[in-house]
Amino acid sequence: IEEMETTNEELNATNEELIAANEELQSTNEELHSVNEELHTVNAEYQRKITELMMLTDDMNNLLASTDIGTIFLDNDMTIRRFTPAAGKFFKLRSSDHGRPLLEINSILDHDRLRGAIQTVLDDGESVEEPVQSGNFSLLMRLHPYRTVQGIVGGVVITIVDVTALNRAETSLDAAERRF
């Protein structure tokens, strides 16, 4: 009987420990459910942000593809980050040229002059605009600092506009004015 009572007391103590452990597990389970709900909420928010970013990326890609302005985005090392299809008129660019140094790519522009203009923008953080003659082309080249969200110059944005037709029209207008 004494052995049974001792065993019964041990079983009761073990039962109490199991009950306490079960309560701890239930509490942990409730915490896990709460964390899981928070994760679902955060995941839904991230999915919404990803969808929004994808739409913005599509908008930017369509905008860049639809312009007739040659645009090249460079990082601080003069490496190509992105470019528009219109930039192909002035540089021999392919889709695989992302990550290549711009000055390694053949272009109708003077590389030394371009390098100097890019370096000026990187050093000063000020835009540079200059007309460029190249063969039959009259171009207007603009170099702007690529500013990050923090306002730091993170590269250069080069835009090149073919102003050949405009220059011809001005020449024709000047000739017509002289005649009259």
PDB file of C-alpha atoms in Angstrom:
ATOM      1  CA  ILE A   1       0.000   0.000   0.000  1.00  0.00           C
ATOM      2  CA  GLU A   2       2.892   2.337   0.882  1.00  0.00           C
ATOM      3  CA  GLU A   3       4.563   1.525  -2.420  1.00  0.00           C
ATOM      4  CA  MET A   4       1.268   2.165  -4.202  1.00  0.00           C
ATOM      5  CA  GLU A   5       0.847   5.482  -2.418  1.00  0.00           C
ATOM      6  CA  THR A   6       4.438   6.487  -3.271  1.00  0.00           C
ATOM      7  CA  THR A   7       3.920   5.474  -6.892  1.00  0.00           C
ATOM      8  CA  ASN A   8       0.582   7.309  -6.908  1.00  0.00           C
ATOM      9  CA  GLU A   9       2.270  10.472  -5.560  1.00  0.00           C
ATOM     10  CA  GLU A  10       5.011  10.152  -8.200  1.00  0.00           C
ATOM     11  CA  LEU A  11       2.358   9.708 -10.902  1.00  0.00           C
ATOM     12  CA  ASN A  12       0.455  12.757  -9.600  1.00  0.00           C
ATOM     13  CA  ALA A  13       3.677  14.824  -9.642  1.00  0.00           C
ATOM     14  CA  THR A  14       4.463  13.599 -13.152  1.00  0.00           C
ATOM     15  CA  ASN A  15       0.865  14.350 -14.192  1.00  0.00           C
ATOM     16  CA  GLU A  16       1.179  17.899 -12.810  1.00  0.00           C
ATOM     17  CA  GLU A  17       4.445  18.361 -14.712  1.00  0.00           C
ATOM     18  CA  LEU A  18       2.764  17.106 -17.887  1.00  0.00           C
ATOM     19  CA  ILE A  19      -0.159  19.456 -17.343  1.00  0.00           C
ATOM     20  CA  ALA A  20       2.255  22.387 -16.860  1.00  0.00           C
ATOM     21  CA  ALA A  21       4.213  21.364 -19.980  1.00  0.00           C
ATOM     22  CA  ASN A  22       0.933  21.063 -21.920  1.00  0.00           C
ATOM     23  CA  GLU A  23      -0.094  24.570 -20.811  1.00  0.00           C
ATOM     24  CA  GLU A  24       3.306  25.913 -21.925  1.00  0.00           C
ATOM     25  CA  LEU A  25       2.893  24.170 -25.284  1.00  0.00           C
ATOM     26  CA  GLN A  26      -0.592  25.636 -25.695  1.00  0.00           C
ATOM     27  CA  SER A  27       0.771  29.099 -24.874  1.00  0.00           C
ATOM     28  CA  THR A  28       3.611  28.619 -27.373  1.00  0.00           C
ATOM     29  CA  ASN A  29       1.108  27.365 -29.949  1.00  0.00           C
ATOM     30  CA  GLU A  30      -0.999  30.507 -29.471  1.00  0.00           C
ATOM     31  CA  GLU A  31       2.121  32.670 -29.881  1.00  0.00           C
ATOM     32  CA  LEU A  32       3.017  30.775 -33.056  1.00  0.00           C
ATOM     33  CA  HIS A  33      -0.499  31.348 -34.414  1.00  0.00           C
ATOM     34  CA  SER A  34      -0.153  35.059 -33.654  1.00  0.00           C
ATOM     35  CA  VAL A  35       3.249  35.219 -35.366  1.00  0.00           C
ATOM     36  CA  ASN A  36       1.841  33.244 -38.306  1.00  0.00           C
ATOM     37  CA  GLU A  37      -0.996  35.762 -38.707  1.00  0.00           C
ATOM     38  CA  GLU A  38       1.519  38.622 -38.618  1.00  0.00           C
ATOM     39  CA  LEU A  39       3.638  36.839 -41.238  1.00  0.00           C
ATOM     40  CA  HIS A  40       0.578  36.421 -43.472  1.00  0.00           C
ATOM     41  CA  THR A  41      -0.184  40.132 -43.125  1.00  0.00           C
ATOM     42  CA  VAL A  42       3.416  41.129 -43.901  1.00  0.00           C
ATOM     43  CA  ASN A  43       3.537  38.659 -46.799  1.00  0.00           C
ATOM     44  CA  ALA A  44       0.337  40.097 -48.274  1.00  0.00           C
ATOM     45  CA  GLU A  45       1.797  43.596 -47.978  1.00  0.00           C
ATOM     46  CA  TYR A  46       5.050  42.470 -49.660  1.00  0.00           C
ATOM     47  CA  GLN A  47       3.074  40.808 -52.450  1.00  0.00           C
ATOM     48  CA  ARG A  48       1.171  44.053 -52.987  1.00  0.00           C
ATOM     49  CA  LYS A  49       4.446  46.012 -53.067  1.00  0.00           C
ATOM     50  CA  ILE A  50       5.993  43.520 -55.496  1.00  0.00           C
ATOM     51  CA  THR A  51       2.981  43.833 -57.800  1.00  0.00           C
ATOM     52  CA  GLU A  52       3.225  47.626 -57.579  1.00  0.00           C
ATOM     53  CA  LEU A  53       6.975  47.518 -58.352  1.00  0.00           C
ATOM     54  CA  MET A  54       6.366  45.206 -61.305  1.00  0.00           C
ATOM     55  CA  MET A  55       3.781  47.644 -62.688  1.00  0.00           C
ATOM     56  CA  LEU A  56       6.179  50.572 -62.202  1.00  0.00           C
ATOM     57  CA  THR A  57       8.963  48.611 -63.897  1.00  0.00           C
ATOM     58  CA  ASP A  58       6.669  47.835 -66.822  1.00  0.00           C
ATOM     59  CA  ASP A  59       5.706  51.512 -67.022  1.00  0.00           C
ATOM     60  CA  MET A  60       9.366  52.591 -67.017  1.00  0.00           C
ATOM     61  CA  ASN A  61      10.360  49.972 -69.581  1.00  0.00           C
ATOM     62  CA  ASN A  62       7.540  51.066 -71.887  1.00  0.00           C
ATOM     63  CA  LEU A  63       8.379  54.733 -71.413  1.00  0.00           C
ATOM     64  CA  LEU A  64      12.067  54.152 -72.171  1.00  0.00           C
ATOM     65  CA  ALA A  65      11.293  51.955 -75.175  1.00  0.00           C
ATOM     66  CA  SER A  66       8.815  54.450 -76.653  1.00  0.00           C
ATOM     67  CA  THR A  67      11.043  57.521 -76.600  1.00  0.00           C
ATOM     68  CA  ASP A  68      13.207  58.498 -79.532  1.00  0.00           C
ATOM     69  CA  ILE A  69      15.778  59.866 -77.117  1.00  0.00           C
ATOM     70  CA  GLY A  70      18.922  57.806 -76.707  1.00  0.00           C
ATOM     71  CA  THR A  71      19.309  57.356 -72.968  1.00  0.00           C
ATOM     72  CA  ILE A  72      22.029  55.472 -71.115  1.00  0.00           C
ATOM     73  CA  PHE A  73      22.200  55.011 -67.351  1.00  0.00           C
ATOM     74  CA  LEU A  74      25.731  54.598 -65.991  1.00  0.00           C
ATOM     75  CA  ASP A  75      27.021  53.838 -62.511  1.00  0.00           C
ATOM     76  CA  ASN A  76      29.981  55.611 -60.890  1.00  0.00           C
ATOM     77  CA  ASP A  77      32.425  53.360 -62.758  1.00  0.00           C
ATOM     78  CA  MET A  78      30.964  54.359 -66.157  1.00  0.00           C
ATOM     79  CA  THR A  79      29.394  50.898 -66.443  1.00  0.00           C
ATOM     80  CA  ILE A  80      26.082  50.550 -68.282  1.00  0.00           C
ATOM     81  CA  ARG A  81      23.112  49.924 -66.004  1.00  0.00           C
ATOM     82  CA  ARG A  82      20.312  50.426 -68.534  1.00  0.00           C
ATOM     83  CA  PHE A  83      19.727  51.974 -71.938  1.00  0.00           C
ATOM     84  CA  THR A  84      16.932  52.762 -74.366  1.00  0.00           C
ATOM     85  CA  PRO A  85      16.649  51.197 -77.809  1.00  0.00           C
ATOM     86  CA  ALA A  86      17.157  54.674 -79.319  1.00  0.00           C
ATOM     87  CA  ALA A  87      20.670  54.745 -77.840  1.00  0.00           C
ATOM     88  CA  GLY A  88      21.536  52.110 -80.446  1.00  0.00           C
ATOM     89  CA  LYS A  89      21.723  54.863 -83.095  1.00  0.00           C
ATOM     90  CA  PHE A  90      24.753  56.329 -81.372  1.00  0.00           C
ATOM     91  CA  PHE A  91      26.318  53.316 -79.656  1.00  0.00           C
ATOM     92  CA  LYS A  92      26.571  49.728 -80.845  1.00  0.00           C
ATOM     93  CA  LEU A  93      24.586  48.367 -77.893  1.00  0.00           C
ATOM     94  CA  ARG A  94      23.115  44.922 -77.367  1.00  0.00           C
ATOM     95  CA  SER A  95      21.013  43.599 -74.501  1.00  0.00           C
ATOM     96  CA  SER A  96      24.074  41.730 -73.240  1.00  0.00           C
ATOM     97  CA  ASP A  97      25.953  45.018 -72.750  1.00  0.00           C
ATOM     98  CA  HIS A  98      24.465  45.624 -69.311  1.00  0.00           C
ATOM     99  CA  GLY A  99      27.371  45.737 -66.885  1.00  0.00           C
ATOM    100  CA  ARG A 100      29.974  46.641 -69.527  1.00  0.00           C
ATOM    101  CA  PRO A 101      32.005  49.853 -69.414  1.00  0.00           C
ATOM    102  CA  LEU A 102      30.474  52.364 -71.832  1.00  0.00           C
ATOM    103  CA  LEU A 103      33.813  53.441 -73.230  1.00  0.00           C
ATOM    104  CA  GLU A 104      34.557  49.884 -74.431  1.00  0.00           C
ATOM    105  CA  ILE A 105      31.612  50.081 -76.822  1.00  0.00           C
ATOM    106  CA  ASN A 106      31.942  51.560 -80.298  1.00  0.00           C
ATOM    107  CA  SER A 107      30.058  54.779 -80.849  1.00  0.00           C
ATOM    108  CA  ILE A 108      29.841  57.694 -83.235  1.00  0.00           C
ATOM    109  CA  LEU A 109      30.872  59.992 -80.376  1.00  0.00           C
ATOM    110  CA  ASP A 110      34.390  61.015 -79.381  1.00  0.00           C
ATOM    111  CA  HIS A 111      35.242  58.794 -76.373  1.00  0.00           C
ATOM    112  CA  ASP A 112      37.761  61.203 -74.837  1.00  0.00           C
ATOM    113  CA  ARG A 113      35.283  64.064 -74.919  1.00  0.00           C
ATOM    114  CA  LEU A 114      32.552  61.783 -73.545  1.00  0.00           C
ATOM    115  CA  ARG A 115      34.809  60.484 -70.753  1.00  0.00           C
ATOM    116  CA  GLY A 116      35.640  64.057 -69.725  1.00  0.00           C
ATOM    117  CA  ALA A 117      31.995  65.105 -69.679  1.00  0.00           C
ATOM    118  CA  ILE A 118      31.001  62.032 -67.625  1.00  0.00           C
ATOM    119  CA  GLN A 119      33.813  62.641 -65.145  1.00  0.00           C
ATOM    120  CA  THR A 120      32.764  66.294 -64.792  1.00  0.00           C
ATOM    121  CA  VAL A 121      29.216  65.261 -63.910  1.00  0.00           C
ATOM    122  CA  LEU A 122      30.451  62.641 -61.428  1.00  0.00           C
ATOM    123  CA  ASP A 123      32.849  65.091 -59.775  1.00  0.00           C
ATOM    124  CA  ASP A 124      30.669  68.210 -59.697  1.00  0.00           C
ATOM    125  CA  GLY A 125      27.175  66.720 -59.567  1.00  0.00           C
ATOM    126  CA  GLU A 126      26.128  69.314 -62.157  1.00  0.00           C
ATOM    127  CA  SER A 127      24.517  68.679 -65.539  1.00  0.00           C
ATOM    128  CA  VAL A 128      26.466  69.142 -68.760  1.00  0.00           C
ATOM    129  CA  GLU A 129      24.924  69.929 -72.140  1.00  0.00           C
ATOM    130  CA  GLU A 130      26.820  70.198 -75.385  1.00  0.00           C
ATOM    131  CA  PRO A 131      26.153  69.955 -79.091  1.00  0.00           C
ATOM    132  CA  VAL A 132      27.973  67.159 -80.898  1.00  0.00           C
ATOM    133  CA  GLN A 133      28.668  66.829 -84.608  1.00  0.00           C
ATOM    134  CA  SER A 134      29.300  63.333 -85.861  1.00  0.00           C
ATOM    135  CA  GLY A 135      29.250  62.624 -89.555  1.00  0.00           C
ATOM    136  CA  ASN A 136      25.813  63.499 -90.884  1.00  0.00           C
ATOM    137  CA  PHE A 137      24.380  63.770 -87.381  1.00  0.00           C
ATOM    138  CA  SER A 138      23.845  66.915 -85.349  1.00  0.00           C
ATOM    139  CA  LEU A 139      23.280  65.804 -81.784  1.00  0.00           C
ATOM    140  CA  LEU A 140      22.504  67.389 -78.468  1.00  0.00           C
ATOM    141  CA  MET A 141      24.133  65.443 -75.649  1.00  0.00           C
ATOM    142  CA  ARG A 142      23.023  66.013 -72.075  1.00  0.00           C
ATOM    143  CA  LEU A 143      24.629  64.402 -69.067  1.00  0.00           C
ATOM    144  CA  HIS A 144      22.797  64.556 -65.752  1.00  0.00           C
ATOM    145  CA  PRO A 145      23.815  63.178 -62.369  1.00  0.00           C
ATOM    146  CA  TYR A 146      21.912  60.036 -61.398  1.00  0.00           C
ATOM    147  CA  ARG A 147      20.771  60.840 -57.887  1.00  0.00           C
ATOM    148  CA  THR A 148      19.746  58.128 -55.458  1.00  0.00           C
ATOM    149  CA  VAL A 149      16.875  58.483 -53.003  1.00  0.00           C
ATOM    150  CA  GLN A 150      19.395  59.764 -50.450  1.00  0.00           C
ATOM    151  CA  GLY A 151      20.478  62.507 -52.906  1.00  0.00           C
ATOM    152  CA  ILE A 152      23.883  60.944 -53.551  1.00  0.00           C
ATOM    153  CA  VAL A 153      25.269  60.962 -57.090  1.00  0.00           C
ATOM    154  CA  GLY A 154      25.166  57.280 -57.999  1.00  0.00           C
ATOM    155  CA  GLY A 155      26.083  57.610 -61.648  1.00  0.00           C
ATOM    156  CA  VAL A 156      25.265  59.529 -64.807  1.00  0.00           C
ATOM    157  CA  VAL A 157      22.280  59.629 -67.144  1.00  0.00           C
ATOM    158  CA  ILE A 158      23.274  60.406 -70.731  1.00  0.00           C
ATOM    159  CA  THR A 159      20.601  61.575 -73.150  1.00  0.00           C
ATOM    160  CA  ILE A 160      21.335  62.097 -76.814  1.00  0.00           C
ATOM    161  CA  VAL A 161      18.818  63.760 -79.103  1.00  0.00           C
ATOM    162  CA  ASP A 162      19.221  63.821 -82.868  1.00  0.00           C
ATOM    163  CA  VAL A 163      18.688  67.487 -83.804  1.00  0.00           C
ATOM    164  CA  THR A 164      19.779  67.099 -87.428  1.00  0.00           C
ATOM    165  CA  ALA A 165      16.294  67.879 -88.792  1.00  0.00           C
ATOM    166  CA  LEU A 166      16.004  70.887 -86.470  1.00  0.00           C
ATOM    167  CA  ASN A 167      19.363  72.254 -87.613  1.00  0.00           C
ATOM    168  CA  ARG A 168      18.377  71.773 -91.270  1.00  0.00           C
ATOM    169  CA  ALA A 169      15.096  73.569 -90.643  1.00  0.00           C
ATOM    170  CA  GLU A 170      16.940  76.450 -88.950  1.00  0.00           C
ATOM    171  CA  THR A 171      19.361  76.650 -91.872  1.00  0.00           C
ATOM    172  CA  SER A 172      16.462  76.713 -94.332  1.00  0.00           C
ATOM    173  CA  LEU A 173      14.701  79.356 -92.265  1.00  0.00           C
ATOM    174  CA  ASP A 174      17.854  81.500 -92.124  1.00  0.00           C
ATOM    175  CA  ALA A 175      18.260  81.165 -95.919  1.00  0.00           C
ATOM    176  CA  ALA A 176      14.609  82.107 -96.444  1.00  0.00           C
ATOM    177  CA  GLU A 177      14.946  85.130 -94.152  1.00  0.00           C
ATOM    178  CA  ARG A 178      18.017  86.293 -96.056  1.00  0.00           C
ATOM    179  CA  ARG A 179      16.162  85.982 -99.363  1.00  0.00           C
ATOM    180  CA  PHE A 180      13.252  88.062 -98.109  1.00  0.00           C
TER     181      PHE A 180
END
